[in-house]
Tab-separated table of C-alpha atoms in Angstrom:
chain	number	residue	atom	x	y	z
A	1	MET	CA	14.907	13.993	-2.454
A	2	ASP	CA	13.294	15.893	-5.336
A	3	ASN	CA	13.048	19.673	-5.669
A	4	THR	CA	9.284	19.981	-6.162
A	5	ALA	CA	6.843	20.916	-3.424
A	6	LEU	CA	3.177	21.426	-2.716
A	7	GLU	CA	2.032	24.850	-1.564
A	8	ILE	CA	-1.204	24.698	0.418
A	9	VAL	CA	-3.336	27.481	1.833
A	10	GLY	CA	-5.418	25.654	4.401
A	11	GLY	CA	-8.486	26.263	6.481
A	12	LYS	CA	-10.956	26.017	3.605
A	13	PRO	CA	-13.799	23.469	3.681
A	14	LEU	CA	-13.966	21.232	0.623
A	15	ARG	CA	-16.999	19.898	-1.174
A	16	GLY	CA	-17.747	17.453	-3.950
A	17	GLU	CA	-17.134	13.935	-5.194
A	18	ILE	CA	-13.863	12.072	-5.525
A	19	GLU	CA	-13.180	8.559	-6.792
A	20	PRO	CA	-10.324	6.440	-5.453
A	21	GLN	CA	-7.639	5.276	-7.854
A	22	GLY	CA	-6.887	1.617	-8.446
A	23	ALA	CA	-5.228	-0.165	-5.536
A	24	LYS	CA	-1.478	0.454	-5.532
A	25	ASN	CA	-0.530	-2.650	-3.554
A	26	GLU	CA	-2.678	-4.902	-5.723
A	27	ALA	CA	-1.373	-3.376	-8.943
A	28	LEU	CA	2.252	-4.047	-7.994
A	29	GLN	CA	1.463	-7.724	-7.403
A	30	VAL	CA	-0.686	-8.411	-10.461
A	31	ILE	CA	1.765	-6.616	-12.758
A	32	CYS	CA	4.486	-8.977	-11.525
A	33	ALA	CA	2.109	-11.931	-12.040
A	34	THR	CA	2.103	-11.227	-15.786
A	35	LEU	CA	5.598	-12.770	-15.818
A	36	LEU	CA	4.023	-16.187	-15.157
A	37	SER	CA	2.618	-16.572	-18.682
A	38	SER	CA	3.819	-16.059	-22.223
A	39	GLU	CA	0.291	-15.073	-23.288
A	40	LYS	CA	-1.206	-11.573	-23.314
A	41	ILE	CA	-2.695	-10.321	-20.043
A	42	ILE	CA	-4.843	-7.181	-19.765
A	43	LEU	CA	-4.927	-5.251	-16.490
A	44	SER	CA	-7.325	-2.368	-15.890
A	45	ASN	CA	-7.789	0.257	-13.163
A	46	ILE	CA	-4.001	0.494	-12.833
A	47	PRO	CA	-3.138	3.692	-10.917
A	48	ASN	CA	-0.969	6.266	-12.660
A	49	ILE	CA	1.559	6.649	-9.825
A	50	ARG	CA	5.342	6.645	-9.640
A	51	ASP	CA	5.878	3.212	-8.080
A	52	VAL	CA	3.567	1.470	-10.541
A	53	ASN	CA	4.956	3.321	-13.555
A	54	PHE	CA	8.496	2.498	-12.465
A	55	LEU	CA	7.637	-1.205	-12.180
A	56	ILE	CA	6.044	-1.204	-15.637
A	57	THR	CA	9.205	0.368	-17.071
A	58	LEU	CA	11.316	-2.265	-15.292
A	59	LEU	CA	9.255	-5.076	-16.836
A	60	GLU	CA	9.656	-3.513	-20.265
A	61	GLU	CA	13.425	-3.527	-19.832
A	62	ILE	CA	13.265	-7.179	-18.775
A	63	GLY	CA	11.642	-7.890	-22.141
A	64	VAL	CA	7.907	-7.761	-21.412
A	65	LYS	CA	5.843	-6.252	-24.227
A	66	VAL	CA	3.694	-3.526	-22.667
A	67	GLU	CA	0.973	-1.577	-24.449
A	68	GLN	CA	-1.226	1.108	-22.927
A	69	LEU	CA	-4.759	0.481	-24.159
A	70	ALA	CA	-6.532	3.264	-22.238
A	71	ALA	CA	-5.878	5.743	-19.437
A	72	ASN	CA	-5.476	3.069	-16.743
A	73	THR	CA	-5.455	-0.107	-18.828
A	74	PHE	CA	-2.398	-2.001	-20.063
A	75	SER	CA	-1.617	-5.248	-21.834
A	76	PHE	CA	1.447	-7.290	-20.870
A	77	GLN	CA	3.045	-10.182	-22.736
A	78	ALA	CA	6.107	-11.865	-21.253
A	79	ASP	CA	7.028	-14.091	-24.190
A	80	ALA	CA	10.612	-12.877	-24.700
A	81	ILE	CA	12.240	-12.393	-21.294
A	82	GLN	CA	15.898	-11.328	-21.481
A	83	SER	CA	17.452	-13.498	-18.785
A	84	ASP	CA	20.919	-11.936	-19.117
A	85	TYR	CA	19.533	-8.553	-18.055
A	86	PHE	CA	18.965	-9.733	-14.475
A	87	THR	CA	22.659	-9.792	-13.678
A	88	SER	CA	23.347	-6.343	-15.124
A	89	ALA	CA	24.188	-3.264	-13.071
A	90	ALA	CA	21.324	-1.387	-14.760
A	91	TYR	CA	18.778	-3.944	-13.545
A	92	LEU	CA	20.114	-3.959	-9.979
A	93	GLU	CA	20.014	-0.156	-9.832
A	94	LYS	CA	16.459	0.121	-11.173
A	95	ALA	CA	15.001	-2.763	-9.161
A	96	ARG	CA	16.524	-1.378	-5.956
A	97	ALA	CA	14.504	1.839	-6.312
A	98	ILE	CA	11.110	0.349	-5.345
A	99	ARG	CA	10.049	-2.371	-2.952
A	100	GLY	CA	7.494	-3.627	-5.474
A	101	SER	CA	10.324	-5.150	-7.519
A	102	LEU	CA	10.668	-7.793	-4.814
A	103	THR	CA	7.494	-9.478	-6.064
A	104	ILE	CA	9.093	-10.481	-9.363
A	105	LEU	CA	11.025	-13.187	-7.483
A	106	GLY	CA	8.131	-15.650	-7.219
A	107	PRO	CA	7.010	-15.477	-10.857
A	108	LEU	CA	10.572	-15.730	-12.228
A	109	LEU	CA	11.479	-18.606	-9.919
A	110	GLY	CA	8.250	-20.465	-10.691
A	111	ARG	CA	8.427	-20.075	-14.456
A	112	PHE	CA	12.154	-19.962	-15.223
A	113	GLY	CA	13.731	-21.595	-12.172
A	114	ARG	CA	15.985	-18.632	-11.384
A	115	ALA	CA	15.504	-15.126	-10.022
A	116	PHE	CA	17.626	-12.160	-9.005
A	117	VAL	CA	16.694	-9.061	-7.074
A	118	PRO	CA	18.622	-6.412	-5.121
A	119	LYS	CA	17.774	-5.603	-1.541
A	120	PRO	CA	14.586	-3.588	-2.115
A	121	GLY	CA	14.036	0.099	-1.481
A	122	GLY	CA	10.748	1.780	-0.587
A	123	ASP	CA	9.615	3.745	2.454
A	124	LYS	CA	12.103	4.291	5.290
A	125	ILE	CA	9.707	3.202	8.034
A	126	GLY	CA	11.879	0.685	9.888
A	127	ARG	CA	13.148	-2.817	9.300
A	128	ARG	CA	11.421	-4.678	6.483
A	129	ARG	CA	13.104	-8.053	6.277
A	130	ILE	CA	12.308	-10.533	3.527
A	131	ASP	CA	12.935	-13.773	5.426
A	132	THR	CA	9.348	-14.944	4.836
A	133	HIS	CA	9.856	-14.800	1.063
A	134	LEU	CA	13.202	-16.606	1.067
A	135	LEU	CA	12.267	-19.287	3.587
A	136	GLY	CA	9.080	-19.991	1.622
A	137	PHE	CA	11.086	-20.475	-1.574
A	138	GLU	CA	13.454	-22.741	0.346
A	139	LYS	CA	10.506	-24.877	1.460
A	140	LEU	CA	9.632	-25.333	-2.226
A	141	GLY	CA	13.154	-26.624	-2.813
A	142	ALA	CA	14.964	-23.502	-4.017
A	143	LYS	CA	18.378	-22.350	-2.809
A	144	PHE	CA	19.092	-18.692	-2.176
A	145	ASN	CA	22.300	-16.727	-1.854
A	146	TYR	CA	22.934	-13.220	-0.552
A	147	ASP	CA	25.691	-11.260	-2.289
A	148	ALA	CA	26.946	-8.761	0.287
A	149	HIS	CA	29.024	-6.912	-2.312
A	150	GLU	CA	26.068	-6.289	-4.635
A	151	ASN	CA	23.568	-6.253	-1.738
A	152	SER	CA	21.378	-8.593	-3.773
A	153	TYR	CA	19.729	-12.009	-3.663
A	154	SER	CA	19.814	-14.843	-6.162
A	155	ILE	CA	17.438	-17.799	-5.964
A	156	GLU	CA	17.582	-20.995	-7.979
A	157	ALA	CA	15.237	-23.966	-8.216
A	158	PRO	CA	16.698	-27.484	-8.321
A	159	ALA	CA	17.124	-29.172	-11.698
A	160	THR	CA	14.012	-31.226	-10.994
A	161	GLY	CA	11.966	-28.065	-10.387
A	162	LEU	CA	10.063	-26.697	-7.399
A	163	LYS	CA	8.043	-29.195	-5.347
A	164	GLY	CA	4.824	-28.458	-3.510
A	165	THR	CA	4.925	-28.799	0.273
A	166	TYR	CA	3.322	-27.692	3.537
A	167	MET	CA	4.622	-24.510	5.131
A	168	LEU	CA	3.723	-22.428	8.169
A	169	LEU	CA	4.745	-18.806	7.651
A	170	GLU	CA	6.292	-17.151	10.692
A	171	GLU	CA	4.538	-13.903	9.731
A	172	ALA	CA	1.521	-13.250	7.537
A	173	SER	CA	3.502	-11.079	5.118
A	174	VAL	CA	1.400	-9.789	2.209
A	175	THR	CA	4.224	-9.590	-0.328
A	176	GLY	CA	5.770	-12.767	1.089
A	177	THR	CA	2.503	-14.660	0.635
A	178	ALA	CA	2.105	-13.248	-2.893
A	179	ASN	CA	5.623	-14.271	-3.859
A	180	ILE	CA	5.205	-17.821	-2.537
A	181	ILE	CA	1.819	-18.212	-4.251
A	182	MET	CA	3.276	-17.162	-7.593
A	183	ALA	CA	6.164	-19.592	-7.255
A	184	ALA	CA	3.883	-22.429	-6.133
A	185	VAL	CA	1.302	-22.222	-8.943
A	186	LEU	CA	3.855	-23.737	-11.353
A	187	ALA	CA	5.464	-26.134	-8.833
A	188	GLU	CA	4.928	-29.897	-8.978
A	189	GLY	CA	2.370	-31.167	-6.487
A	190	THR	CA	0.322	-29.377	-3.850
A	191	THR	CA	1.511	-26.478	-1.722
A	192	THR	CA	-0.277	-25.640	1.527
A	193	ILE	CA	0.409	-22.225	3.046
A	194	TYR	CA	-0.734	-21.747	6.642
A	195	ASN	CA	-0.721	-18.284	8.269
A	196	ALA	CA	-0.992	-16.838	4.783
A	197	ALA	CA	-1.903	-13.182	4.438
A	198	CYS	CA	-5.522	-12.841	3.325
A	199	GLU	CA	-5.766	-9.122	2.447
A	200	PRO	CA	-8.040	-8.234	-0.487
A	201	TYR	CA	-4.830	-7.742	-2.530
A	202	ILE	CA	-3.967	-11.418	-2.027
A	203	GLN	CA	-7.535	-12.473	-2.793
A	204	GLN	CA	-7.441	-10.471	-6.024
A	205	LEU	CA	-4.096	-11.974	-7.013
A	206	CYS	CA	-5.502	-15.482	-6.451
A	207	LYS	CA	-8.590	-14.699	-8.518
A	208	MET	CA	-6.395	-13.450	-11.360
A	209	LEU	CA	-4.231	-16.576	-11.222
A	210	ILE	CA	-7.340	-18.782	-11.267
A	211	ALA	CA	-8.484	-16.906	-14.385
A	212	MET	CA	-5.085	-17.849	-15.859
A	213	GLY	CA	-5.706	-21.522	-15.041
A	214	ALA	CA	-4.223	-21.892	-11.549
A	215	LYS	CA	-5.835	-24.176	-8.979
A	216	ILE	CA	-6.095	-22.359	-5.656
A	217	SER	CA	-8.497	-22.958	-2.768
A	218	GLY	CA	-8.975	-21.262	0.591
A	219	ILE	CA	-9.089	-17.735	-0.844
A	220	GLY	CA	-9.966	-15.216	1.857
A	221	SER	CA	-8.624	-17.418	4.661
A	222	ASN	CA	-5.158	-17.869	6.139
A	223	LEU	CA	-4.928	-21.442	4.820
A	224	LEU	CA	-4.275	-21.649	1.083
A	225	SER	CA	-3.955	-24.807	-0.993
A	226	ILE	CA	-2.304	-24.586	-4.412
A	227	GLU	CA	-2.250	-27.494	-6.844
A	228	GLY	CA	0.594	-26.834	-9.234
A	229	ILE	CA	0.124	-26.908	-13.000
A	230	THR	CA	2.619	-26.737	-15.855
A	231	LYS	CA	1.446	-23.636	-17.727
A	232	LEU	CA	-0.670	-20.527	-17.240
A	233	SER	CA	-2.650	-18.688	-19.903
A	234	GLY	CA	-3.602	-15.057	-20.443
A	235	CYS	CA	-6.543	-13.279	-18.825
A	236	SER	CA	-8.162	-9.919	-18.099
A	237	HIS	CA	-8.201	-8.525	-14.575
A	238	ARG	CA	-9.442	-5.316	-12.922
A	239	CYS	CA	-7.873	-3.910	-9.759
A	240	LEU	CA	-9.981	-2.897	-6.770
A	241	PRO	CA	-10.290	0.734	-5.687
A	242	ASP	CA	-7.489	1.706	-3.320
A	243	MET	CA	-8.711	1.247	0.256
A	244	ILE	CA	-5.873	3.459	1.530
A	245	GLU	CA	-7.141	6.346	-0.576
A	246	VAL	CA	-10.659	5.743	0.732
A	247	GLY	CA	-9.427	5.990	4.318
A	248	SER	CA	-7.325	9.043	3.474
A	249	PHE	CA	-10.338	10.859	2.033
A	250	ILE	CA	-12.439	10.020	5.099
A	251	GLY	CA	-9.771	11.587	7.297
A	252	LEU	CA	-9.481	14.577	4.973
A	253	ALA	CA	-13.224	15.252	5.150
A	254	ALA	CA	-13.239	15.117	8.953
A	255	MET	CA	-10.159	17.285	9.509
A	256	THR	CA	-11.332	20.014	7.104
A	257	ALA	CA	-15.024	19.890	8.161
A	258	SER	CA	-15.898	19.118	4.542
A	259	GLU	CA	-18.788	17.389	2.810
A	260	ILE	CA	-17.262	14.795	0.512
A	261	THR	CA	-18.692	11.789	-1.317
A	262	ILE	CA	-16.211	9.027	-2.112
A	263	LYS	CA	-17.449	7.196	-5.184
A	264	ASN	CA	-17.288	3.478	-6.025
A	265	VAL	CA	-15.332	2.299	-2.984
A	266	ALA	CA	-15.974	-1.501	-3.194
A	267	TYR	CA	-17.415	-1.278	0.336
A	268	ASN	CA	-17.348	-5.008	1.047
A	269	GLU	CA	-13.568	-5.017	0.555
A	270	LEU	CA	-12.877	-2.215	3.058
A	271	GLY	CA	-12.987	-4.446	6.145
A	272	ILE	CA	-13.011	-2.461	9.407
A	273	ILE	CA	-11.678	0.755	7.867
A	274	PRO	CA	-15.038	2.647	7.939
A	275	ASP	CA	-15.860	1.453	11.478
A	276	THR	CA	-12.404	2.447	12.761
A	277	PHE	CA	-12.953	6.021	11.562
A	278	ARG	CA	-16.471	5.920	13.003
A	279	LYS	CA	-14.844	5.228	16.405
A	280	LEU	CA	-13.202	8.630	16.046
A	281	GLY	CA	-16.704	10.103	15.838
A	282	ILE	CA	-16.847	10.573	12.072
A	283	ILE	CA	-20.251	10.160	10.425
A	284	ILE	CA	-19.928	7.888	7.388
A	285	GLU	CA	-23.038	7.169	5.344
A	286	LYS	CA	-23.054	4.247	2.925
A	287	ARG	CA	-25.002	5.109	-0.226
A	288	ASN	CA	-24.992	2.095	-2.517
A	289	ASP	CA	-21.253	1.677	-3.169
A	290	ASP	CA	-20.385	5.277	-2.252
A	291	LEU	CA	-19.427	6.774	1.098
A	292	HIS	CA	-20.831	10.166	2.038
A	293	ILE	CA	-19.102	12.119	4.796
A	294	PRO	CA	-21.159	15.164	5.848
A	295	ALA	CA	-19.448	18.291	7.125
A	296	GLN	CA	-18.886	17.970	10.877
A	297	GLU	CA	-17.792	20.839	13.066
A	298	HIS	CA	-17.214	18.400	15.933
A	299	TYR	CA	-16.559	14.669	16.141
A	300	GLU	CA	-16.045	12.846	19.441
A	301	VAL	CA	-13.778	9.870	20.051
A	302	GLN	CA	-15.592	6.842	21.433
A	303	ARG	CA	-14.420	5.065	24.559
A	304	TYR	CA	-14.474	1.368	25.322
A	305	ILE	CA	-17.452	-0.057	27.215
A	306	ASP	CA	-15.525	0.110	30.508
A	307	GLY	CA	-14.713	3.785	29.918
A	308	SER	CA	-11.041	3.293	29.042
A	309	ILE	CA	-9.285	5.270	26.309
A	310	LEU	CA	-9.722	4.155	22.701
A	311	THR	CA	-6.720	2.441	21.115
A	312	ILE	CA	-6.285	2.224	17.347
A	313	ASN	CA	-3.659	-0.287	16.330
A	314	ASP	CA	-2.673	-2.042	13.154
A	315	GLY	CA	-2.353	-5.696	12.251
A	316	THR	CA	-2.719	-8.252	9.521
A	317	TRP	CA	-6.056	-8.485	7.726
A	318	PRO	CA	-8.820	-8.257	8.781
A	319	ARG	CA	-7.383	-5.860	11.357
A	320	PHE	CA	-6.774	-2.185	10.642
A	321	THR	CA	-4.187	-1.723	7.903
A	322	PRO	CA	-0.833	-0.216	8.963
A	323	ASP	CA	-0.958	2.020	5.885
A	324	LEU	CA	-3.750	4.060	7.516
A	325	ILE	CA	-2.283	4.445	10.995
A	326	SER	CA	-0.709	7.799	10.044
A	327	VAL	CA	-4.030	9.044	8.639
A	328	ALA	CA	-5.959	7.924	11.732
A	329	LEU	CA	-3.455	9.760	13.915
A	330	VAL	CA	-3.756	13.054	12.047
A	331	THR	CA	-7.559	12.743	11.921
A	332	ALA	CA	-7.684	12.482	15.723
A	333	ILE	CA	-5.984	15.886	16.102
A	334	GLN	CA	-9.244	17.845	15.801
A	335	ALA	CA	-11.473	15.281	17.513
A	336	SER	CA	-12.996	15.716	20.945
A	337	GLY	CA	-11.261	13.296	23.295
A	338	SER	CA	-8.055	11.297	23.369
A	339	VAL	CA	-6.859	8.214	21.531
A	340	LEU	CA	-3.810	5.980	21.727
A	341	ILE	CA	-2.324	5.221	18.312
A	342	HIS	CA	-0.263	2.016	18.368
A	343	GLN	CA	1.799	1.296	15.248
A	344	ARG	CA	2.832	-2.295	15.885
A	345	MET	CA	4.530	-3.241	12.636
A	346	PHE	CA	7.071	-0.502	11.829
A	347	GLU	CA	9.211	1.321	14.356
A	348	SER	CA	9.876	4.488	12.329
A	349	ARG	CA	6.427	5.323	11.044
A	350	LEU	CA	5.376	7.734	13.788
A	351	PHE	CA	8.374	10.043	13.787
A	352	PHE	CA	6.574	12.475	11.478
A	353	VAL	CA	4.473	13.613	14.471
A	354	ASP	CA	7.207	16.157	15.258
A	355	ARG	CA	5.894	18.206	12.332
A	356	LEU	CA	2.313	17.912	13.602
A	357	ILE	CA	3.391	19.092	17.059
A	358	GLU	CA	5.119	22.044	15.407
A	359	MET	CA	1.790	22.841	13.731
A	360	GLY	CA	0.080	22.924	17.132
A	361	ALA	CA	-1.186	19.376	17.610
A	362	GLU	CA	-1.294	17.975	21.141
A	363	ILE	CA	0.506	14.645	20.707
A	364	VAL	CA	2.721	12.728	23.120
A	365	LEU	CA	5.104	10.337	21.365
A	366	CYS	CA	5.483	7.605	23.973
A	367	ASP	CA	8.007	5.482	22.046
A	368	PRO	CA	8.675	4.596	18.377
A	369	HIS	CA	5.431	2.603	18.239
A	370	ARG	CA	2.910	4.581	20.318
A	371	ALA	CA	1.517	8.100	20.429
A	372	VAL	CA	-1.314	9.633	22.459
A	373	VAL	CA	-3.346	12.258	20.605
A	374	ASN	CA	-5.305	14.701	22.739
A	375	GLY	CA	-7.932	16.108	20.407
A	376	LEU	CA	-8.206	19.876	20.039
A	377	ASN	CA	-11.956	19.802	19.290
A	378	ARG	CA	-11.317	22.815	17.024
A	379	ARG	CA	-10.481	25.075	19.974
A	380	TYR	CA	-7.835	26.390	17.608
A	381	ALA	CA	-6.613	25.492	14.137
A	382	LEU	CA	-3.264	24.026	13.260
A	383	ARG	CA	-0.835	26.551	11.767
A	384	GLY	CA	0.835	26.212	8.399
A	385	ILE	CA	4.554	25.383	8.276
A	386	SER	CA	7.188	24.141	5.838
A	387	MET	CA	7.907	20.420	6.041
A	388	SER	CA	9.143	17.427	4.070
A	389	SER	CA	7.342	14.199	3.226
A	390	PRO	CA	9.256	11.254	4.760
A	391	ASP	CA	7.188	8.466	3.171
A	392	ILE	CA	3.967	7.948	1.231
A	393	ARG	CA	1.516	7.660	4.124
A	394	ALA	CA	3.110	10.244	6.402
A	395	GLY	CA	3.255	12.550	3.385
A	396	VAL	CA	-0.474	12.406	2.719
A	397	SER	CA	-1.151	12.755	6.455
A	398	LEU	CA	0.896	15.955	6.537
A	399	LEU	CA	-1.048	17.095	3.476
A	400	ILE	CA	-4.341	16.525	5.335
A	401	ALA	CA	-2.999	18.500	8.283
A	402	ALA	CA	-1.915	21.342	5.975
A	403	LEU	CA	-5.337	21.500	4.309
A	404	SER	CA	-6.934	21.909	7.739
A	405	ALA	CA	-4.378	24.434	9.005
A	406	LYS	CA	-4.599	28.202	9.112
A	407	GLY	CA	-2.201	29.876	6.717
A	408	LYS	CA	0.250	28.577	4.157
A	409	SER	CA	2.154	25.278	4.256
A	410	ASN	CA	4.839	23.912	1.981
A	411	ILE	CA	5.501	20.185	1.678
A	412	SER	CA	8.712	19.241	-0.090
A	413	ASN	CA	9.915	15.844	-1.349
A	414	ILE	CA	6.448	15.222	-2.765
A	415	SER	CA	7.740	12.468	-5.029
A	416	GLN	CA	7.042	10.342	-1.939
A	417	ILE	CA	3.349	11.268	-2.115
A	418	ASP	CA	3.338	10.787	-5.903
A	419	ARG	CA	4.544	7.223	-5.371
A	420	GLY	CA	1.145	6.320	-3.953
A	421	TYR	CA	-1.431	8.990	-4.879
A	422	GLU	CA	-2.427	9.771	-8.464
A	423	GLN	CA	-2.419	13.512	-9.335
A	424	ILE	CA	-3.419	14.305	-5.770
A	425	ASP	CA	-3.083	18.070	-6.204
A	426	LEU	CA	-5.401	18.183	-9.232
A	427	ARG	CA	-7.998	15.937	-7.618
A	428	LEU	CA	-8.064	17.946	-4.394
A	429	ARG	CA	-8.234	21.216	-6.318
A	430	ALA	CA	-11.424	19.892	-7.933
A	431	LEU	CA	-12.886	19.727	-4.405
A	432	GLY	CA	-11.983	23.368	-3.767
A	433	ALA	CA	-8.556	22.981	-2.146
A	434	ASP	CA	-6.082	25.823	-2.507
A	435	ILE	CA	-3.119	23.688	-3.538
A	436	LYS	CA	-0.492	23.982	-6.231
A	437	ARG	CA	2.705	22.241	-7.251
A	438	ILE	CA	5.792	24.486	-7.187
């Protein structure tokens, strides 16, 4: 836990324009994909956040030549990888710090035939097993070993190399699908992945690999076909805007009764995110590729056609992303009506509601996966408190609550928020928020 905090004086409506950063989850994948080629690759719209910066530093220590060309643009060239570094204590310690390091397995296995990674870190939101990754590699012919002493994995391709095959994934894991794709693009023969994740992040990764020379079909579906080739070239690739930031800003506007325009959102890549927030009663106007959220004193939760209570739950694409469940929950606090929030995928993600209840929210935590929010309809404001950010998404949700609350709040351990949101205090201050880093 770090010793910095955000001090927020809430209860002030915000106004103005804000542009989402580049997509964090996409950036982590495409940065790892640069390991697949010895040629120069240029990536733009890379967010300046802790997790991404840490991964870039890790690649530099592996031997990748990295050059920053502009504020959010980098070139990568992996033509001198230091294979001995992967077994060092320094590598294991650094790679363990972020879950994004897991996605170097596929590129290293595909290109060099061997890969090492410690059991990954990341948000403490429940079990996050990596069986899908390892079993997919095994289907391609690789052998893996778990070192209980080092708490790390080693994977090795056979001497004859990886072989394309058919596989049915037991879960549509985004990072698992990405890892298997990156191993398969350099395997011999054709790999078919059924029940593949098809999030925009995966689609973007596939488009980048095709620009590098890969042969991939079925993009956007859960059935991918990859015809392996022997070598990939360089390319240029631009990351999408971060859909999680877009959803966070929608929730922020509603909770603070603010008029905010979210610029350049890549609307067609947002899936059901806008419509899910509309079900909470939030007015969202599409203006070209921007979203305008007018100031609303009241917003009313919709009910189903038969009159039953609205349920918002997460799932694999194209369902509602689990990364916005926390934001949807906090947004419902000041709605008119009730909603059941069902976090299916992670059993520890809703425990932050204790802090919201302390602030005055009417929430019943039914079990680790479900909470009922009874909207206050602004009968009274939340009250400011001191709290700690447990993970990226809960952290920004607590920040939204604090900005809507009466009085002063302090949020500690904000390195968690910094892992996923670029200079969030400065960007919100530009909208009129009373927020400072202490």
